[in-house]
Amino acid sequence: MAYDLITMGRIGVDLYPLQTGVPLPQVTSFGKFLGGSASNVAVAAARLGRRTAVITRTGDDPFGTYLHEALKGFGVDDRWVTPVPGLPTPVTFCEVFPPDDFPLYFYRQPKAPDLEIDAHELDLDAVRDARVFWVTGTGLSEEPSRTATLAALAHRAKSGTTVFDLDWRPMFWTDPRAARPFYTEALRHTTVAVGNLDEVEVATGVREPHAAARALLDAGVELAVVKQGPKGVLAVNSAGESAEVPPLPVNVLNGLGAGDAFGGALVHGLLAGWELEKTMRHANAAGAIVASRLECSSAMPTPAEIEAAVTAGAVQ
């Protein structure tokens, strides 16, 4: 049976402080969580009842073992998560200064194993057969992951729903100015593009939300989703439909992971065949719920929690 969702991209261990409003040098206790955007999206969709898997790589070390155990615990198939001898599993620290300051510190040296995904090792039949396939901009930042990502997209050839999470992290690129040609190539093979204002500008050169959505459609996608921060989210499809949905009121504890919850709920709505506005409202609610919690992966909401937030018009 084909997967509802296969994601491809980052994985790592999030070490988040258990004290808020405290600078990292003074933090004395941390929580350990599964992290990485592609992996979190798979977890978020699994929490909503979808059959998911992730294609990624870890170090051959105890943190890699932990990530396998965590994925399986969340109901995500880990069969395509393989070790890279000699490279450590990445860890990420953050600082938590609510409501809107969450500095991230990535430890991915000398190279992250998830950038060692090789095209020759891909199960291309599974990639093609998945109802939704999800890739990220970080996967384009280095070889061999770049070639593997583009090869998977080309083989899939827009069958089903293919999502490109623009996922712009300038610190992962040797030369950030080199990113756009690879983003342009990826957009040719995808049906849905998702990104915030910085990310759509990297992909298209356009920052104004409506113009950026049109540029993404012109680049080949069928649905453009532009996250506008405090202004909510704009979604425009090639049929001319659009939805602009404001954010849900929420007391933010940690904004990290909200975008991945949004992604999992977006996938769920697309698979369910919901109308555009309903999908965006549920995705917004999922993101807001995670923003109200400390962790990312283990904070992903259930369908009942999302429905409650949508009904209430706020995260309680």
Tab-separated table of C-alpha atoms in Angstrom:
chain	number	residue	atom	x	y	z
A	1	MET	CA	0.000	0.000	0.000
A	2	ALA	CA	1.350	3.422	-0.979
A	3	TYR	CA	2.213	5.933	1.722
A	4	ASP	CA	0.022	8.961	2.270
A	5	LEU	CA	3.181	11.019	2.704
A	6	ILE	CA	6.904	10.558	2.196
A	7	THR	CA	9.132	13.437	3.243
A	8	MET	CA	12.807	13.858	2.357
A	9	GLY	CA	15.246	16.081	4.204
A	10	ARG	CA	16.525	17.108	7.608
A	11	ILE	CA	16.599	15.142	10.833
A	12	GLY	CA	18.404	15.806	14.080
A	13	VAL	CA	18.128	16.075	17.821
A	14	ASP	CA	16.583	19.231	19.272
A	15	LEU	CA	18.003	20.160	22.684
A	16	TYR	CA	15.611	22.803	23.947
A	17	PRO	CA	15.987	24.657	27.250
A	18	LEU	CA	13.424	23.845	29.892
A	19	GLN	CA	13.722	27.419	31.147
A	20	THR	CA	12.173	30.259	29.163
A	21	GLY	CA	13.606	33.746	28.966
A	22	VAL	CA	17.064	32.485	29.973
A	23	PRO	CA	20.138	32.982	27.746
A	24	LEU	CA	21.805	29.757	26.660
A	25	PRO	CA	24.938	30.237	28.814
A	26	GLN	CA	22.746	30.299	31.933
A	27	VAL	CA	20.404	27.419	30.996
A	28	THR	CA	20.847	24.421	33.314
A	29	SER	CA	18.378	21.866	31.925
A	30	PHE	CA	17.332	20.765	28.459
A	31	GLY	CA	14.725	18.509	26.877
A	32	LYS	CA	15.706	16.142	24.072
A	33	PHE	CA	13.349	15.867	21.088
A	34	LEU	CA	13.316	14.609	17.524
A	35	GLY	CA	13.827	17.538	15.159
A	36	GLY	CA	14.380	18.539	11.540
A	37	SER	CA	11.685	20.033	9.345
A	38	ALA	CA	11.054	17.105	6.996
A	39	SER	CA	10.916	14.681	9.916
A	40	ASN	CA	8.608	16.940	11.918
A	41	VAL	CA	6.194	17.226	8.987
A	42	ALA	CA	6.031	13.428	8.782
A	43	VAL	CA	5.337	13.282	12.525
A	44	ALA	CA	2.640	15.967	12.256
A	45	ALA	CA	0.831	14.101	9.467
A	46	ALA	CA	1.138	10.797	11.323
A	47	ARG	CA	-0.474	12.407	14.378
A	48	LEU	CA	-3.416	13.223	12.077
A	49	GLY	CA	-3.792	9.574	11.078
A	50	ARG	CA	-1.730	9.525	7.894
A	51	ARG	CA	0.675	6.728	6.882
A	52	THR	CA	4.030	8.466	6.639
A	53	ALA	CA	7.726	7.795	6.099
A	54	VAL	CA	10.863	9.915	5.898
A	55	ILE	CA	13.947	9.647	3.711
A	56	THR	CA	16.964	10.931	5.609
A	57	ARG	CA	20.272	9.931	7.198
A	58	THR	CA	21.761	10.082	10.688
A	59	GLY	CA	25.112	9.489	12.267
A	60	ASP	CA	26.005	5.942	13.293
A	61	ASP	CA	25.830	6.904	16.956
A	62	PRO	CA	23.509	6.851	19.996
A	63	PHE	CA	21.674	9.992	18.870
A	64	GLY	CA	20.969	8.242	15.553
A	65	THR	CA	19.536	5.301	17.493
A	66	TYR	CA	17.385	7.721	19.485
A	67	LEU	CA	15.957	9.235	16.280
A	68	HIS	CA	14.982	5.806	14.950
A	69	GLU	CA	13.215	5.043	18.217
A	70	ALA	CA	11.471	8.424	18.218
A	71	LEU	CA	10.239	8.090	14.629
A	72	LYS	CA	8.802	4.655	15.310
A	73	GLY	CA	7.220	5.933	18.508
A	74	PHE	CA	5.436	8.630	16.512
A	75	GLY	CA	4.245	6.102	13.914
A	76	VAL	CA	6.624	7.235	11.148
A	77	ASP	CA	8.241	4.509	9.022
A	78	ASP	CA	12.031	4.711	9.387
A	79	ARG	CA	13.036	2.166	6.713
A	80	TRP	CA	14.752	4.869	4.614
A	81	VAL	CA	16.667	6.391	7.526
A	82	THR	CA	20.229	5.140	7.163
A	83	PRO	CA	23.498	5.804	9.021
A	84	VAL	CA	26.526	7.629	7.648
A	85	PRO	CA	29.733	6.330	9.263
A	86	GLY	CA	32.076	9.075	10.406
A	87	LEU	CA	29.517	11.891	10.599
A	88	PRO	CA	27.758	12.793	13.869
A	89	THR	CA	24.001	13.099	14.141
A	90	PRO	CA	23.210	16.839	14.130
A	91	VAL	CA	22.005	18.593	17.252
A	92	THR	CA	20.213	21.932	17.437
A	93	PHE	CA	19.987	24.233	20.444
A	94	CYS	CA	17.624	27.163	20.795
A	95	GLU	CA	16.886	29.982	23.184
A	96	VAL	CA	13.296	30.692	24.149
A	97	PHE	CA	12.327	34.327	24.545
A	98	PRO	CA	8.541	34.527	23.996
A	99	PRO	CA	6.686	35.755	22.108
A	100	ASP	CA	8.868	36.129	19.021
A	101	ASP	CA	12.572	35.564	19.670
A	102	PHE	CA	13.825	31.983	19.322
A	103	PRO	CA	17.467	31.952	18.171
A	104	LEU	CA	18.618	28.630	16.697
A	105	TYR	CA	22.107	27.175	16.884
A	106	PHE	CA	22.731	24.361	14.407
A	107	TYR	CA	25.578	21.901	14.980
A	108	ARG	CA	25.922	20.194	11.601
A	109	GLN	CA	29.704	20.018	11.198
A	110	PRO	CA	31.701	18.782	9.418
A	111	LYS	CA	28.611	17.891	7.393
A	112	ALA	CA	25.094	16.813	8.241
A	113	PRO	CA	24.349	13.167	7.377
A	114	ASP	CA	20.998	14.204	5.845
A	115	LEU	CA	22.971	15.954	3.104
A	116	GLU	CA	24.529	12.592	2.219
A	117	ILE	CA	21.298	11.194	0.746
A	118	ASP	CA	22.360	9.590	-2.537
A	119	ALA	CA	20.199	9.304	-5.644
A	120	HIS	CA	21.368	5.726	-6.238
A	121	GLU	CA	19.935	4.631	-2.885
A	122	LEU	CA	16.433	6.061	-3.368
A	123	ASP	CA	13.369	3.822	-3.625
A	124	LEU	CA	12.033	5.733	-6.610
A	125	ASP	CA	8.980	3.507	-6.993
A	126	ALA	CA	7.876	4.375	-3.459
A	127	VAL	CA	8.571	8.062	-4.111
A	128	ARG	CA	6.448	7.966	-7.254
A	129	ASP	CA	3.600	6.035	-5.627
A	130	ALA	CA	3.219	8.149	-2.469
A	131	ARG	CA	0.073	10.243	-2.439
A	132	VAL	CA	2.151	13.227	-1.272
A	133	PHE	CA	5.920	13.683	-1.614
A	134	TRP	CA	7.570	16.524	0.337
A	135	VAL	CA	11.050	17.991	-0.235
A	136	THR	CA	12.854	20.988	1.235
A	137	GLY	CA	15.120	23.792	0.121
A	138	THR	CA	17.833	22.643	2.516
A	139	GLY	CA	18.053	19.414	0.550
A	140	LEU	CA	19.280	21.467	-2.410
A	141	SER	CA	22.105	23.161	-0.507
A	142	GLU	CA	24.818	20.517	-0.979
A	143	GLU	CA	25.694	17.393	-2.925
A	144	PRO	CA	24.809	14.564	-3.096
A	145	SER	CA	21.494	15.586	-1.498
A	146	ARG	CA	20.884	18.185	-4.231
A	147	THR	CA	21.100	15.652	-7.061
A	148	ALA	CA	19.060	13.125	-5.070
A	149	THR	CA	16.296	15.657	-4.399
A	150	LEU	CA	16.064	16.740	-8.033
A	151	ALA	CA	16.240	13.117	-9.243
A	152	ALA	CA	13.362	12.135	-6.956
A	153	LEU	CA	11.305	15.096	-8.175
A	154	ALA	CA	12.025	14.337	-11.829
A	155	HIS	CA	11.141	10.659	-11.411
A	156	ARG	CA	7.893	11.523	-9.651
A	157	ALA	CA	7.025	13.886	-12.517
A	158	LYS	CA	4.229	15.626	-10.585
A	159	SER	CA	2.298	12.420	-9.958
A	160	GLY	CA	0.000	12.932	-6.997
A	161	THR	CA	0.795	15.967	-4.878
A	162	THR	CA	4.421	17.076	-4.733
A	163	VAL	CA	5.252	19.746	-2.158
A	164	PHE	CA	8.335	21.964	-2.147
A	165	ASP	CA	8.913	23.462	1.291
A	166	LEU	CA	11.108	26.438	0.370
A	167	ASP	CA	12.806	26.126	3.778
A	168	TRP	CA	15.429	28.861	3.350
A	169	ARG	CA	18.355	28.565	5.780
A	170	PRO	CA	21.165	30.802	4.482
A	171	MET	CA	23.712	29.322	6.928
A	172	PHE	CA	23.423	25.981	5.091
A	173	TRP	CA	24.600	27.451	1.768
A	174	THR	CA	28.223	28.143	0.866
A	175	ASP	CA	26.984	30.876	-1.475
A	176	PRO	CA	23.344	31.856	-0.818
A	177	ARG	CA	23.235	33.689	-4.166
A	178	ALA	CA	23.537	30.318	-5.920
A	179	ALA	CA	20.259	29.020	-4.509
A	180	ARG	CA	17.699	30.421	-6.963
A	181	PRO	CA	18.550	28.268	-10.022
A	182	PHE	CA	18.109	25.125	-7.929
A	183	TYR	CA	14.862	26.436	-6.454
A	184	THR	CA	13.650	27.217	-9.978
A	185	GLU	CA	14.461	23.677	-11.115
A	186	ALA	CA	12.664	22.154	-8.133
A	187	LEU	CA	9.580	24.297	-8.735
A	188	ARG	CA	9.303	22.865	-12.257
A	189	HIS	CA	8.607	19.446	-10.750
A	190	THR	CA	6.303	20.370	-7.870
A	191	THR	CA	2.594	21.013	-7.534
A	192	VAL	CA	2.604	22.896	-4.204
A	193	ALA	CA	5.081	25.494	-2.925
A	194	VAL	CA	5.087	26.623	0.719
A	195	GLY	CA	7.184	29.407	2.191
A	196	ASN	CA	7.347	32.586	4.235
A	197	LEU	CA	8.135	36.011	2.783
A	198	ASP	CA	11.915	35.556	2.952
A	199	GLU	CA	11.648	32.145	1.329
A	200	VAL	CA	9.392	33.182	-1.552
A	201	GLU	CA	11.731	36.074	-2.239
A	202	VAL	CA	14.684	33.686	-2.516
A	203	ALA	CA	12.695	31.444	-4.844
A	204	THR	CA	11.186	34.127	-7.081
A	205	GLY	CA	12.842	37.485	-6.402
A	206	VAL	CA	9.436	38.837	-5.351
A	207	ARG	CA	8.405	39.621	-1.769
A	208	GLU	CA	4.900	41.127	-1.996
A	209	PRO	CA	2.651	38.158	-1.075
A	210	HIS	CA	0.168	38.230	-3.969
A	211	ALA	CA	2.890	38.884	-6.536
A	212	ALA	CA	5.028	36.137	-5.017
A	213	ALA	CA	2.133	33.670	-5.178
A	214	ARG	CA	1.625	34.525	-8.844
A	215	ALA	CA	5.357	34.095	-9.506
A	216	LEU	CA	5.276	30.643	-7.900
A	217	LEU	CA	2.291	29.658	-10.064
A	218	ASP	CA	4.100	30.965	-13.135
A	219	ALA	CA	7.096	28.812	-12.139
A	220	GLY	CA	4.970	25.699	-12.523
A	221	VAL	CA	3.167	24.913	-9.260
A	222	GLU	CA	-0.602	24.491	-8.915
A	223	LEU	CA	-0.899	25.865	-5.370
A	224	ALA	CA	1.189	28.623	-3.779
A	225	VAL	CA	1.079	29.040	-0.003
A	226	VAL	CA	2.684	32.234	1.327
A	227	LYS	CA	3.056	32.609	5.086
A	228	GLN	CA	2.828	36.263	6.132
A	229	GLY	CA	3.607	36.041	9.843
A	230	PRO	CA	1.218	38.235	11.872
A	231	LYS	CA	-0.903	38.769	8.754
A	232	GLY	CA	-1.686	35.070	8.444
A	233	VAL	CA	-1.403	32.942	5.334
A	234	LEU	CA	-2.259	33.481	1.670
A	235	ALA	CA	-3.029	30.544	-0.607
A	236	VAL	CA	-3.669	30.860	-4.351
A	237	ASN	CA	-4.180	28.015	-6.820
A	238	SER	CA	-3.985	27.742	-10.584
A	239	ALA	CA	-7.790	27.584	-10.848
A	240	GLY	CA	-7.966	31.168	-9.624
A	241	GLU	CA	-9.160	30.352	-6.105
A	242	SER	CA	-7.569	32.138	-3.176
A	243	ALA	CA	-7.842	32.162	0.588
A	244	GLU	CA	-6.301	34.641	2.999
A	245	VAL	CA	-6.659	33.439	6.573
A	246	PRO	CA	-5.595	35.406	9.669
A	247	PRO	CA	-3.573	33.719	12.420
A	248	LEU	CA	-5.299	32.309	15.481
A	249	PRO	CA	-4.763	34.206	18.741
A	250	VAL	CA	-2.309	32.258	20.900
A	251	ASN	CA	0.023	32.811	23.829
A	252	VAL	CA	3.297	31.857	22.168
A	253	LEU	CA	5.755	29.807	24.183
A	254	ASN	CA	8.028	28.605	21.364
A	255	GLY	CA	7.371	29.474	17.729
A	256	LEU	CA	9.792	26.827	16.428
A	257	GLY	CA	7.986	23.861	14.896
A	258	ALA	CA	4.808	25.785	14.126
A	259	GLY	CA	5.617	25.727	10.413
A	260	ASP	CA	6.092	21.960	10.469
A	261	ALA	CA	2.739	21.484	12.188
A	262	PHE	CA	1.248	23.740	9.517
A	263	GLY	CA	2.844	21.491	6.885
A	264	GLY	CA	1.473	18.278	8.338
A	265	ALA	CA	-2.024	19.735	8.549
A	266	LEU	CA	-1.698	21.130	5.019
A	267	VAL	CA	-0.908	17.628	3.758
A	268	HIS	CA	-3.858	16.240	5.713
A	269	GLY	CA	-6.239	18.785	4.191
A	270	LEU	CA	-4.970	18.181	0.657
A	271	LEU	CA	-5.389	14.428	1.071
A	272	ALA	CA	-8.880	14.920	2.465
A	273	GLY	CA	-9.870	17.056	-0.529
A	274	TRP	CA	-10.932	19.984	1.633
A	275	GLU	CA	-11.650	23.373	0.119
A	276	LEU	CA	-8.760	25.805	0.208
A	277	GLU	CA	-9.952	28.008	3.064
A	278	LYS	CA	-10.749	25.060	5.350
A	279	THR	CA	-7.319	23.583	4.718
A	280	MET	CA	-5.616	26.879	5.554
A	281	ARG	CA	-7.665	27.402	8.715
A	282	HIS	CA	-6.792	23.948	10.015
A	283	ALA	CA	-3.127	24.349	9.084
A	284	ASN	CA	-3.012	27.727	10.848
A	285	ALA	CA	-4.610	26.182	13.927
A	286	ALA	CA	-2.094	23.334	13.984
A	287	GLY	CA	0.776	25.802	13.819
A	288	ALA	CA	-0.689	27.960	16.568
A	289	ILE	CA	-1.122	24.957	18.871
A	290	VAL	CA	2.539	23.984	18.524
A	291	ALA	CA	3.587	27.608	19.073
A	292	SER	CA	1.868	27.393	22.461
A	293	ARG	CA	4.073	24.437	23.480
A	294	LEU	CA	7.799	24.096	24.179
A	295	GLU	CA	8.738	21.164	21.977
A	296	CYS	CA	8.181	20.501	18.255
A	297	SER	CA	7.740	16.852	17.267
A	298	SER	CA	6.011	15.651	20.419
A	299	ALA	CA	3.844	18.780	20.426
A	300	MET	CA	2.120	18.004	17.126
A	301	PRO	CA	-1.660	18.260	17.623
A	302	THR	CA	-4.376	15.654	17.207
A	303	PRO	CA	-7.400	16.178	14.932
A	304	ALA	CA	-9.580	16.875	17.984
A	305	GLU	CA	-7.200	19.572	19.231
A	306	ILE	CA	-7.159	21.279	15.833
A	307	GLU	CA	-10.955	21.150	15.539
A	308	ALA	CA	-11.294	22.641	19.020
A	309	ALA	CA	-8.990	25.534	18.140
A	310	VAL	CA	-10.760	26.214	14.831
A	311	THR	CA	-14.156	26.155	16.572
A	312	ALA	CA	-13.001	28.407	19.404
A	313	GLY	CA	-11.179	30.765	17.045
A	314	ALA	CA	-8.154	30.699	19.345
A	315	VAL	CA	-5.783	28.312	21.090
A	316	GLN	CA	-7.049	27.904	24.655
